[in-house]
Each structure stands twice: as structure tokens, then as C-alpha cells.
mmCIF file of C-alpha atoms and ligand atoms in Angstrom:
data_model
loop_
_atom_site.group_PDB
_atom_site.id
_atom_site.type_symbol
_atom_site.label_atom_id
_atom_site.label_comp_id
_atom_site.label_asym_id
_atom_site.label_seq_id
_atom_site.Cartn_x
_atom_site.Cartn_y
_atom_site.Cartn_z
ATOM 1 C CA MET A 2 0.212 -0.394 -0.292
ATOM 2 C CA LYS A 3 2.984 2.013 0.902
ATOM 3 C CA ILE A 4 4.158 1.472 -3.070
ATOM 4 C CA GLU A 5 0.592 2.653 -4.139
ATOM 5 C CA LEU A 6 0.040 5.456 -1.779
ATOM 6 C CA GLU A 7 3.687 6.503 -3.209
ATOM 7 C CA GLN A 8 2.677 6.224 -6.889
ATOM 8 C CA LEU A 9 -0.435 8.044 -6.757
ATOM 9 C CA LYS A 10 1.322 10.413 -5.315
ATOM 10 C CA LYS A 11 3.481 10.272 -9.127
ATOM 11 C CA ASP A 12 0.383 10.156 -10.883
ATOM 12 C CA PHE A 13 -0.738 13.260 -9.722
ATOM 13 C CA GLU A 14 2.128 15.466 -10.032
ATOM 14 C CA ASN A 15 2.487 14.076 -13.378
ATOM 15 C CA THR A 16 -1.453 15.146 -14.593
ATOM 16 C CA LEU A 17 -1.276 17.858 -12.803
ATOM 17 C CA ARG A 18 1.265 19.442 -14.775
ATOM 18 C CA ASP A 19 -0.215 18.848 -17.651
ATOM 19 C CA VAL A 20 -3.299 20.747 -16.620
ATOM 20 C CA LYS A 21 -4.074 23.934 -18.478
ATOM 21 C CA ASP A 22 -7.779 25.339 -16.857
ATOM 22 C CA HIS A 23 -10.030 25.785 -13.947
ATOM 23 C CA VAL A 24 -12.019 23.505 -15.567
ATOM 24 C CA ALA A 25 -9.680 20.572 -16.039
ATOM 25 C CA LEU A 26 -7.794 20.731 -12.645
ATOM 26 C CA GLU A 27 -11.331 20.863 -11.041
ATOM 27 C CA GLU A 28 -11.698 16.617 -12.496
ATOM 28 C CA VAL A 29 -8.242 15.602 -11.891
ATOM 29 C CA LYS A 30 -8.712 16.842 -7.624
ATOM 30 C CA ASN A 31 -11.861 14.967 -8.262
ATOM 31 C CA GLU A 32 -10.033 11.767 -9.771
ATOM 32 C CA PHE A 33 -7.396 12.035 -7.235
ATOM 33 C CA LEU A 34 -9.075 13.520 -4.187
ATOM 34 C CA GLY A 35 -12.274 13.401 -4.677
ATOM 35 C CA ARG A 36 -15.384 11.489 -1.898
ATOM 36 C CA LYS A 37 -14.950 8.366 -5.188
ATOM 37 C CA GLY A 38 -11.447 9.556 -5.444
ATOM 38 C CA LYS A 39 -7.875 7.408 -6.263
ATOM 39 C CA LEU A 40 -7.156 8.457 -2.530
ATOM 40 C CA LYS A 41 -10.274 7.445 -0.624
ATOM 41 C CA THR A 42 -10.728 4.107 -2.910
ATOM 42 C CA LEU A 43 -6.772 3.719 -2.387
ATOM 43 C CA LEU A 44 -7.374 3.912 2.384
ATOM 44 C CA LYS A 45 -10.593 2.106 1.671
ATOM 45 C CA ASP A 46 -8.851 -0.875 3.312
ATOM 46 C CA VAL A 47 -7.023 1.214 5.883
ATOM 47 C CA ALA A 48 -8.846 -0.074 8.917
ATOM 48 C CA THR A 49 -8.618 -3.604 8.112
ATOM 49 C CA LEU A 50 -4.461 -3.900 8.707
ATOM 50 C CA ALA A 51 -2.641 -4.783 11.820
ATOM 51 C CA ASP A 52 -2.631 -1.811 14.452
ATOM 52 C CA GLU A 53 0.693 -1.113 14.028
ATOM 53 C CA GLU A 54 0.879 -1.347 9.708
ATOM 54 C CA ARG A 55 -2.113 0.890 10.287
ATOM 55 C CA LYS A 56 -0.784 3.752 12.368
ATOM 56 C CA ALA A 57 2.478 3.563 10.046
ATOM 57 C CA ILE A 58 -0.026 4.038 6.926
ATOM 58 C CA GLY A 59 -2.484 6.337 8.427
ATOM 59 C CA LYS A 60 0.881 8.927 8.316
ATOM 60 C CA LEU A 61 1.693 8.332 5.547
ATOM 61 C CA ALA A 62 -1.859 8.653 3.785
ATOM 62 C CA ASN A 63 -2.111 12.161 5.498
ATOM 63 C CA GLU A 64 1.029 13.701 4.321
ATOM 64 C CA ILE A 65 0.983 12.358 1.105
ATOM 65 C CA LYS A 66 -3.064 13.907 1.231
ATOM 66 C CA ASP A 67 -1.803 17.100 2.260
ATOM 67 C CA ALA A 68 1.179 17.611 -0.590
ATOM 68 C CA LEU A 69 -1.620 16.637 -3.084
ATOM 69 C CA GLU A 70 -4.235 19.145 -1.539
ATOM 70 C CA THR A 71 -0.490 21.840 -1.575
ATOM 71 C CA ALA A 72 -0.076 21.056 -4.971
ATOM 72 C CA TYR A 73 -3.203 21.591 -6.594
ATOM 73 C CA GLY A 74 -3.863 25.137 -3.717
ATOM 74 C CA GLN A 75 -0.427 26.252 -5.805
ATOM 75 C CA LYS A 76 -1.947 25.067 -9.278
ATOM 76 C CA GLU A 77 -5.195 26.374 -8.859
ATOM 77 C CA SER A 78 -3.190 29.520 -8.263
ATOM 78 C CA GLU A 79 -0.623 29.824 -11.009
ATOM 79 C CA LEU A 80 -4.273 29.022 -12.698
ATOM 80 C CA ASP A 81 -5.061 32.547 -11.683
ATOM 81 C CA MET A 82 -2.251 34.627 -12.400
ATOM 82 C CA ARG A 83 -2.628 33.537 -16.168
ATOM 83 C CA HIS A 84 -6.320 34.412 -16.687
ATOM 84 C CA PRO A 85 -6.941 36.935 -18.870
ATOM 85 C CA GLY A 86 -8.092 40.085 -16.224
ATOM 86 C CA SER A 87 -6.313 38.062 -13.362
ATOM 87 C CA ARG A 88 -4.308 40.275 -11.634
ATOM 88 C CA LEU A 89 -0.606 38.831 -13.366
ATOM 89 C CA ASP A 90 -2.529 40.137 -16.200
ATOM 90 C CA GLN A 91 -4.289 43.767 -14.807
ATOM 91 C CA GLU A 92 -0.630 44.955 -12.784
ATOM 92 C CA TRP A 93 2.586 44.127 -15.664
ATOM 93 C CA ILE A 94 4.496 46.952 -16.309
ATOM 94 C CA ASP A 95 6.474 47.400 -19.289
ATOM 95 C CA VAL A 96 9.157 49.194 -18.182
ATOM 96 C CA THR A 97 10.718 49.930 -21.473
ATOM 97 C CA GLU A 98 7.129 51.263 -22.999
ATOM 98 C CA PRO A 99 8.487 55.537 -22.652
ATOM 99 C CA GLY A 100 6.975 57.574 -20.019
ATOM 100 C CA LYS A 101 3.262 59.052 -20.127
ATOM 101 C CA PHE A 102 4.251 62.943 -20.163
ATOM 102 C CA PRO A 103 2.106 65.555 -18.070
ATOM 103 C CA SER A 104 -0.122 67.023 -20.331
ATOM 104 C CA GLU A 105 1.520 71.071 -20.589
ATOM 105 C CA GLY A 106 -0.404 74.009 -21.359
ATOM 106 C CA HIS A 107 1.512 77.445 -22.370
ATOM 107 C CA LEU A 108 1.352 81.431 -22.820
ATOM 108 C CA HIS A 109 -1.919 83.249 -23.918
ATOM 109 C CA PRO A 110 -0.512 84.096 -27.618
ATOM 110 C CA VAL A 111 -1.158 87.841 -26.625
ATOM 111 C CA THR A 112 1.161 87.164 -22.906
ATOM 112 C CA GLN A 113 3.758 86.168 -25.387
ATOM 113 C CA ALA A 114 3.603 88.418 -27.872
ATOM 114 C CA ILE A 115 4.255 91.229 -24.728
ATOM 115 C CA SER A 116 7.116 89.232 -23.581
ATOM 116 C CA GLU A 117 8.334 88.994 -27.175
ATOM 117 C CA ILE A 118 8.239 92.716 -28.233
ATOM 118 C CA THR A 119 9.209 93.828 -24.456
ATOM 119 C CA ASP A 120 12.964 91.442 -25.517
ATOM 120 C CA ILE A 121 13.022 93.163 -28.430
ATOM 121 C CA PHE A 122 12.477 96.830 -27.026
ATOM 122 C CA ALA A 123 15.263 95.978 -23.919
ATOM 123 C CA ARG A 124 17.785 94.476 -26.963
ATOM 124 C CA VAL A 125 18.686 98.306 -28.033
ATOM 125 C CA GLY A 126 18.344 99.158 -24.342
ATOM 126 C CA PHE A 127 14.982 100.499 -23.573
ATOM 127 C CA THR A 128 13.391 99.367 -19.588
ATOM 128 C CA SER A 129 10.354 97.894 -19.378
ATOM 129 C CA VAL A 130 7.633 100.418 -17.086
ATOM 130 C CA ARG A 131 4.504 99.982 -15.910
ATOM 131 C CA ALA A 132 1.850 102.791 -15.739
ATOM 132 C CA PRO A 133 -1.222 102.186 -14.022
ATOM 133 C CA GLU A 134 -3.530 101.005 -15.978
ATOM 134 C CA ILE A 135 -6.629 103.857 -14.135
ATOM 135 C CA ASP A 136 -5.120 107.127 -14.443
ATOM 136 C CA TRP A 137 -5.982 110.392 -14.092
ATOM 137 C CA ASP A 138 -6.803 112.204 -16.496
ATOM 138 C CA TYR A 139 -4.772 114.789 -16.810
ATOM 139 C CA TYR A 140 -1.347 111.508 -17.247
ATOM 140 C CA VAL A 141 -3.722 110.610 -20.065
ATOM 141 C CA PHE A 142 -5.073 114.030 -21.536
ATOM 142 C CA GLU A 143 -4.675 117.386 -20.296
ATOM 143 C CA SER A 144 -0.875 116.794 -19.786
ATOM 144 C CA LEU A 145 -0.818 115.561 -23.695
ATOM 145 C CA ASN A 146 -1.528 119.020 -24.704
ATOM 146 C CA MET A 147 -5.601 118.280 -24.131
ATOM 147 C CA PRO A 148 -6.457 120.273 -22.176
ATOM 148 C CA LYS A 149 -10.126 119.595 -20.944
ATOM 149 C CA ASP A 150 -12.715 119.908 -23.545
ATOM 150 C CA HIS A 151 -10.475 119.825 -26.698
ATOM 151 C CA PRO A 152 -12.381 118.114 -29.523
ATOM 152 C CA ALA A 153 -8.766 115.640 -30.093
ATOM 153 C CA ARG A 154 -9.937 113.900 -26.926
ATOM 154 C CA ASP A 155 -13.069 112.289 -28.222
ATOM 155 C CA ASP A 156 -11.297 110.102 -30.727
ATOM 156 C CA TRP A 157 -9.851 108.059 -27.111
ATOM 157 C CA GLU A 158 -13.886 106.378 -26.948
ATOM 158 C CA THR A 159 -12.624 106.322 -23.094
ATOM 159 C CA PHE A 160 -14.819 105.292 -20.246
ATOM 160 C CA PHE A 161 -14.655 107.214 -16.808
ATOM 161 C CA VAL A 162 -14.949 106.078 -13.932
ATOM 162 C CA ASP A 163 -17.403 107.628 -11.438
ATOM 163 C CA LEU A 164 -15.946 108.872 -8.785
ATOM 164 C CA PRO A 165 -15.493 112.286 -7.683
ATOM 165 C CA GLU A 166 -12.667 114.332 -9.818
ATOM 166 C CA GLY A 167 -9.406 114.648 -7.846
ATOM 167 C CA LYS A 168 -6.688 117.736 -8.146
ATOM 168 C CA LYS A 169 -5.911 115.746 -11.025
ATOM 169 C CA GLY A 170 -9.201 115.554 -12.735
ATOM 170 C CA LYS A 171 -11.602 112.601 -13.355
ATOM 171 C CA ILE A 172 -10.517 109.376 -13.022
ATOM 172 C CA VAL A 173 -10.850 107.253 -16.763
ATOM 173 C CA LEU A 174 -9.577 103.296 -17.848
ATOM 174 C CA THR A 175 -6.821 104.576 -19.848
ATOM 175 C CA PRO A 176 -7.452 104.576 -23.819
ATOM 176 C CA HIS A 177 -3.822 104.805 -24.472
ATOM 177 C CA THR A 178 -0.351 103.531 -22.845
ATOM 178 C CA SER A 179 0.136 107.812 -23.152
ATOM 179 C CA ASN A 180 -0.063 107.999 -19.448
ATOM 180 C CA SER A 181 3.648 106.914 -19.168
ATOM 181 C CA GLN A 182 5.324 109.435 -20.873
ATOM 182 C CA VAL A 183 4.578 112.713 -18.733
ATOM 183 C CA ARG A 184 4.800 109.841 -15.805
ATOM 184 C CA VAL A 185 8.301 109.287 -16.571
ATOM 185 C CA MET A 186 9.516 112.028 -17.419
ATOM 186 C CA GLU A 187 8.175 113.211 -13.838
ATOM 187 C CA THR A 188 10.134 111.144 -12.223
ATOM 188 C CA THR A 189 13.208 110.729 -14.872
ATOM 189 C CA LYS A 190 15.994 112.723 -15.989
ATOM 190 C CA PRO A 191 17.153 112.271 -19.245
ATOM 191 C CA PRO A 192 18.345 110.344 -21.258
ATOM 192 C CA ILE A 193 15.130 108.247 -21.383
ATOM 193 C CA ARG A 194 13.786 104.884 -23.210
ATOM 194 C CA ILE A 195 10.913 103.249 -21.837
ATOM 195 C CA ILE A 196 8.432 100.670 -22.474
ATOM 196 C CA ASN A 197 5.239 100.460 -21.615
ATOM 197 C CA ILE A 198 3.001 97.481 -21.937
ATOM 198 C CA ASN A 199 -0.784 97.451 -20.094
ATOM 199 C CA ARG A 200 -4.003 96.653 -20.626
ATOM 200 C CA THR A 201 -6.089 99.868 -22.087
ATOM 201 C CA TYR A 202 -9.640 100.686 -22.971
ATOM 202 C CA ARG A 203 -12.326 101.947 -24.952
ATOM 203 C CA ARG A 204 -15.333 102.030 -26.217
ATOM 204 C CA GLN A 205 -16.285 99.713 -29.440
ATOM 205 C CA ILE A 206 -15.894 96.345 -29.707
ATOM 206 C CA ASP A 207 -15.755 95.183 -33.595
ATOM 207 C CA ILE A 208 -14.109 92.879 -35.951
ATOM 208 C CA SER A 209 -10.937 94.555 -35.882
ATOM 209 C CA HIS A 210 -11.612 96.329 -32.068
ATOM 210 C CA ILE A 211 -12.041 95.044 -28.709
ATOM 211 C CA PRO A 212 -12.594 97.142 -25.295
ATOM 212 C CA MET A 213 -9.883 95.800 -23.574
ATOM 213 C CA PHE A 214 -6.645 95.717 -25.019
ATOM 214 C CA HIS A 215 -3.878 95.772 -24.896
ATOM 215 C CA GLN A 216 -0.689 99.225 -26.261
ATOM 216 C CA PHE A 217 2.958 99.243 -26.409
ATOM 217 C CA GLU A 218 4.259 102.754 -26.157
ATOM 218 C CA GLY A 219 8.202 103.534 -26.441
ATOM 219 C CA LEU A 220 9.265 106.971 -25.211
ATOM 220 C CA MET A 221 13.436 108.042 -26.072
ATOM 221 C CA ILE A 222 14.110 111.835 -24.377
ATOM 222 C CA ASP A 223 17.748 112.759 -25.136
ATOM 223 C CA LYS A 224 19.646 115.583 -26.146
ATOM 224 C CA ASN A 225 19.894 115.863 -30.143
ATOM 225 C CA ILE A 226 16.882 112.873 -30.856
ATOM 226 C CA SER A 227 14.937 113.513 -34.712
ATOM 227 C CA VAL A 228 12.940 111.936 -37.211
ATOM 228 C CA VAL A 229 15.702 109.234 -38.053
ATOM 229 C CA HIS A 230 15.495 107.599 -34.221
ATOM 230 C CA LEU A 231 12.300 106.931 -34.707
ATOM 231 C CA LYS A 232 12.694 105.398 -38.249
ATOM 232 C CA GLY A 233 15.405 103.608 -36.712
ATOM 233 C CA ILE A 234 13.484 102.238 -34.204
ATOM 234 C CA LEU A 235 11.306 101.387 -36.095
ATOM 235 C CA ASP A 236 12.595 99.336 -38.733
ATOM 236 C CA TYR A 237 14.220 97.455 -36.409
ATOM 237 C CA PHE A 238 11.338 96.511 -34.156
ATOM 238 C CA ALA A 239 9.584 95.480 -37.627
ATOM 239 C CA LYS A 240 12.325 93.485 -39.384
ATOM 240 C CA THR A 241 12.917 91.399 -36.014
ATOM 241 C CA PHE A 242 8.759 90.652 -35.355
ATOM 242 C CA PHE A 243 7.568 90.366 -38.429
ATOM 243 C CA GLY A 244 10.973 88.963 -40.562
ATOM 244 C CA PRO A 245 12.012 91.103 -43.477
ATOM 245 C CA ASN A 246 8.825 90.153 -46.058
ATOM 246 C CA ARG A 247 6.621 92.585 -44.504
ATOM 247 C CA ARG A 248 6.730 96.430 -45.628
ATOM 248 C CA THR A 249 5.752 99.103 -43.316
ATOM 249 C CA ARG A 250 5.085 102.749 -44.334
ATOM 250 C CA LEU A 251 4.990 106.253 -42.487
ATOM 251 C CA ARG A 252 1.504 108.552 -43.281
ATOM 252 C CA PRO A 253 1.428 112.131 -41.985
ATOM 253 C CA HIS A 254 -1.262 112.067 -39.274
ATOM 254 C CA HIS A 255 -2.091 114.420 -36.296
ATOM 255 C CA PHE A 256 -1.892 113.645 -33.121
ATOM 256 C CA ARG A 257 -1.640 116.160 -30.149
ATOM 257 C CA PHE A 258 0.946 115.184 -28.447
ATOM 258 C CA THR A 259 3.461 114.875 -31.151
ATOM 259 C CA GLU A 260 4.839 116.966 -33.951
ATOM 260 C CA PRO A 261 5.059 116.427 -36.360
ATOM 261 C CA SER A 262 3.085 112.734 -36.440
ATOM 262 C CA PHE A 263 2.939 109.468 -37.886
ATOM 263 C CA GLU A 264 0.466 107.167 -38.349
ATOM 264 C CA VAL A 265 2.973 103.604 -38.878
ATOM 265 C CA ASP A 266 1.270 100.690 -41.206
ATOM 266 C CA ILE A 267 1.947 97.710 -42.316
ATOM 267 C CA THR A 268 1.687 95.452 -45.136
ATOM 268 C CA CYS A 269 -1.415 93.265 -44.028
ATOM 269 C CA GLY A 270 -0.493 89.139 -42.783
ATOM 270 C CA VAL A 271 -3.903 87.782 -44.290
ATOM 271 C CA CYS A 272 -3.986 89.465 -48.080
ATOM 272 C CA GLY A 273 0.022 89.822 -48.112
ATOM 273 C CA GLY A 274 -0.274 93.572 -49.396
ATOM 274 C CA ASN A 275 -3.739 93.616 -51.514
ATOM 275 C CA GLU A 276 -4.722 96.501 -52.491
ATOM 276 C CA ASN A 277 -8.224 95.791 -54.442
ATOM 277 C CA GLY A 278 -9.658 95.903 -51.135
ATOM 278 C CA ASN A 279 -11.787 92.723 -51.250
ATOM 279 C CA CYS A 280 -10.017 91.621 -47.717
ATOM 280 C CA ARG A 281 -11.919 90.871 -44.843
ATOM 281 C CA LEU A 282 -9.503 92.441 -41.833
ATOM 282 C CA CYS A 283 -8.024 95.663 -43.827
ATOM 283 C CA LYS A 284 -9.596 96.458 -46.917
ATOM 284 C CA GLY A 285 -5.882 97.523 -48.406
ATOM 285 C CA GLY A 286 -3.353 96.259 -48.373
ATOM 286 C CA TRP A 287 -2.465 97.469 -45.404
ATOM 287 C CA LEU A 288 -3.390 97.787 -41.795
ATOM 288 C CA GLU A 289 -2.461 100.520 -39.227
ATOM 289 C CA LEU A 290 -0.407 99.611 -36.350
ATOM 290 C CA GLY A 291 -0.249 102.586 -34.552
ATOM 291 C CA GLY A 292 0.438 106.214 -33.850
ATOM 292 C CA ALA A 293 4.048 107.547 -33.512
ATOM 293 C CA GLY A 294 5.753 111.072 -33.586
ATOM 294 C CA MET A 295 8.220 113.438 -32.558
ATOM 295 C CA VAL A 296 7.096 114.140 -28.361
ATOM 296 C CA HIS A 297 5.442 117.506 -28.646
ATOM 297 C CA PRO A 298 7.447 120.865 -27.255
ATOM 298 C CA ASN A 299 4.157 121.082 -24.127
ATOM 299 C CA VAL A 300 4.697 117.232 -23.610
ATOM 300 C CA ILE A 301 8.222 117.301 -22.632
ATOM 301 C CA LYS A 302 7.267 121.012 -20.434
ATOM 302 C CA ALA A 303 4.872 118.897 -18.670
ATOM 303 C CA GLY A 304 7.477 115.968 -17.824
ATOM 304 C CA GLY A 305 10.370 118.584 -16.344
ATOM 305 C CA HIS A 306 12.281 119.016 -18.937
ATOM 306 C CA ASP A 307 13.330 121.888 -21.150
ATOM 307 C CA PRO A 308 12.394 121.901 -24.970
ATOM 308 C CA GLU A 309 15.061 123.668 -25.810
ATOM 309 C CA VAL A 310 17.431 121.050 -24.339
ATOM 310 C CA TYR A 311 15.767 117.996 -24.858
ATOM 311 C CA SER A 312 13.783 116.649 -27.756
ATOM 312 C CA GLY A 313 12.676 112.990 -28.182
ATOM 313 C CA PHE A 314 10.505 110.633 -30.214
ATOM 314 C CA ALA A 315 7.072 108.361 -28.832
ATOM 315 C CA PHE A 316 4.917 105.741 -30.349
ATOM 316 C CA GLY A 317 2.192 103.627 -29.131
ATOM 317 C CA TRP A 318 0.917 100.884 -30.729
ATOM 318 C CA GLY A 319 -1.746 97.331 -29.770
ATOM 319 C CA VAL A 320 -0.045 94.580 -29.321
ATOM 320 C CA GLU A 321 -3.639 92.787 -30.496
ATOM 321 C CA ARG A 322 -3.354 94.281 -33.461
ATOM 322 C CA THR A 323 0.924 93.787 -34.442
ATOM 323 C CA LEU A 324 0.069 90.202 -33.188
ATOM 324 C CA MET A 325 -2.194 89.636 -36.135
ATOM 325 C CA MET A 326 -0.313 91.514 -37.928
ATOM 326 C CA ARG A 327 2.308 88.921 -37.988
ATOM 327 C CA GLU A 328 3.506 86.084 -41.034
ATOM 328 C CA GLY A 329 1.772 83.125 -40.839
ATOM 329 C CA ILE A 330 -0.869 84.558 -38.661
ATOM 330 C CA LYS A 331 -4.292 84.078 -40.185
ATOM 331 C CA ILE A 332 -6.378 85.503 -37.926
ATOM 332 C CA ASP A 333 -9.237 87.651 -39.288
ATOM 333 C CA ASP A 334 -11.197 88.555 -36.427
ATOM 334 C CA ILE A 335 -9.117 90.842 -33.314
ATOM 335 C CA ARG A 336 -12.822 89.082 -30.848
ATOM 336 C CA VAL A 337 -11.242 85.641 -31.434
ATOM 337 C CA LEU A 338 -8.192 85.985 -28.636
ATOM 338 C CA TYR A 339 -10.276 86.813 -25.887
ATOM 339 C CA LYS A 340 -13.169 83.454 -26.415
ATOM 340 C CA ASN A 341 -11.082 80.947 -25.257
ATOM 341 C CA ASP A 342 -11.084 79.229 -27.063
ATOM 342 C CA LEU A 343 -8.451 76.024 -26.724
ATOM 343 C CA ARG A 344 -8.656 75.230 -30.165
ATOM 344 C CA PHE A 345 -7.241 78.634 -31.035
ATOM 345 C CA VAL A 346 -5.506 79.339 -28.334
ATOM 346 C CA LYS A 347 -3.578 75.298 -28.397
ATOM 347 C CA GLN A 348 -1.729 76.801 -32.246
ATOM 348 C CA PHE A 349 0.563 79.028 -30.360
HETATM 349 N N1 LIG B 14 -1.559 107.249 -27.802
HETATM 350 C C1 LIG B 14 -1.985 106.752 -29.292
HETATM 351 C C2 LIG B 14 -3.387 105.950 -29.406
HETATM 352 O O1 LIG B 14 -3.420 105.272 -28.595
HETATM 353 C C3 LIG B 14 -1.300 106.291 -30.585
HETATM 354 C C4 LIG B 14 -0.199 107.033 -29.882
HETATM 355 C C5 LIG B 14 0.472 107.518 -31.015
HETATM 356 C C6 LIG B 14 1.154 107.130 -29.874
HETATM 357 C C7 LIG B 14 1.096 109.147 -31.783
HETATM 358 C C8 LIG B 14 2.399 107.743 -29.058
HETATM 359 C C9 LIG B 14 2.494 108.589 -29.972
HETATM 360 O O2 LIG B 14 3.511 107.671 -28.043
HETATM 361 O O3 LIG B 14 3.573 108.972 -30.531
HETATM 362 O O4 LIG B 14 -4.213 106.105 -30.532
#
């Protein structure tokens, strides 16, 4: 019986080796360990054995039974692991797979343009300053040679803040960044070279205007500054920001705070400068970048300096407009910049 028991163990182990799934495993279990299984059948006659022998066989039989059950248990967990959807299946890691990067956002195209413009001017010595975005009438209009009730003020569709007037007049949401001119001159002795980039506000909205937009204002004051310096800086900026293919032109214009004054135009980035008038954005090939000119003597005086000694130039352009005129960017409605549509923003 001892030999038969040992043989049974071997048989069980051999049979188990070929088992591939739980169904087959269950069958093998029944065959060997079941109520009518091989082990039970073999031990049927133990009771008839002599005492000594019965004890020995009984002990062996228990050991064999334990061994079979252990082997069965091992096989069972082995099959569990291999089963589709099992832990092994779910938890394996392919250590050679490239990692997943968290998705990264980026700055809004207008913010990108602001830092680029800041950099371009920094390279030619223009320090970045920040004049208030909500300011006194005095800095926005009066000190810029536009006395109270002057009709020129009507060009800036200004939002007034509903607060009592102070010594420097009413408080307004700055409709342009030119308020930096006298503010900087008041506190700085020439030579002055600054760039003020800030939010500006006007009561207008259409395809090329939004009530909140950005402007950048440049100001250079020193001895013997002429239009040549202005032209040089404008050309340098246009070349650096837009690339060599865009053309610029200076058109005579009138501003109260500059003399002479110009309007700076650049060929349209949507139609490439086609003057047939069909372009939805520019209607004639040219886009107005903004104003420029030689700072008016009255403004230099208001800033506390002698216009007989010092002269200078200034320019003020819209950031959004400038961005839209860039090569390869075909935005034909300024408002899309602030719709927060990720499909648009992600392209930058
Ligand atoms: N501030 C003017 C505007 O918003 C633009 C401008 C014109 C700025 C001429 C200047 C300048 O500095 O010299 O329309």
C-alpha cells in the first residue's frame, strides 16, 4: 500500500503538470481527492490492517494527502494568475515603454507677444516700465497737450470711472498707454528710453476692436533726438518681429502730443498687402499699427524738462493688432483672441 500511495502521488503530479485551465484542474481534483477518488479508494482497506501498519500507513496517507492538496493549491493560484483579467494580467508593467508626460499648457498668444516685444526693445536699451492702467485725466489727456473739453479727446472712446474729480481731474480707464510719457519724465532725468506695455480700454467692439486690449508705448528723450532715430527703431522692430517680407510706411497724421506725427502702417498678413480692397481684415493691403511722432514741446515741458535742450520720439501700438499682422498668423477677427477656445489657443 505504501508503494501504491507513493505511485498515486507521482501520478497526481504528472497529471497536474498538463492541466491548462480550471475545468481540467477540477476534474483532476475529483479524480484523485474526491469522495470517490483514487486516494479514498486506496485507503478503503486501511481499517483491516494490523495496528502497527495501520498507524504507519495512516501517517503516510495524511502526508500524501497534504502534499496533493498543496500541489493542487499551487496549480490553482498559478492558473488564477494567468487568467485574462487576473492580477498578473492587470498589473504587469512594460518597463521599456516610454513614459507619459503630463500635458503642459502654455502662455496665451498675447502674453507671449508681450514678452517678445519687451525683449526686442530691451535689446536696444528700452527699459520696461508700467504706468497705471487706471489713471488721472491729467496723465491720459491734459498733460499730453489735450486741455479739458478739447475735441481731440473724442478720438479715445474713454470709460470714465464714476468717482469725484481729484486735483488731476477725473479717473479713467486708460484708453492708451501714452499716460506713461509724462509720468516717466516727471521722475526720470534724460536720457530716457522706456517701453510701457499695459491693458487699455475703449468703448468699441467690432472685427478689429475690442473694449479691452493692450498697447505698448515707447518713449525716447535725449539731446539731439530726431525722426531718424524714430525711423531706425521702428524699422528695427518691424524687421525683428515681423520678418524681412513685411513692408512698412509712415503716413503723416495728427496727434496733439507729437509734432510731426505719423501713422505707422504695415502690409497685411492675411492678404499679403493686396490693395484691391477685398480683404476682410484690412480692406486695402495695409494695416495700421499705430501712431508715432516727435514728442511735442508742451509734453516735454509738462514732464519737467526743457524742450530747447531735449527732444524725443514716442510711439504707441496695439499688441493684439501687432500680433495679428505677423507672418503666418491669419486671424481675421481680433475677438477670437479672447474667446478662450482651446482649439484656437493651442495653435500658438
Ligand atoms: N496714444 C495713441 C493712440 O492710442 C497712439 C500714439 C500716437 C502714441 C503717437 C504715441 C505717439 O506715443 O507718439 O492712438
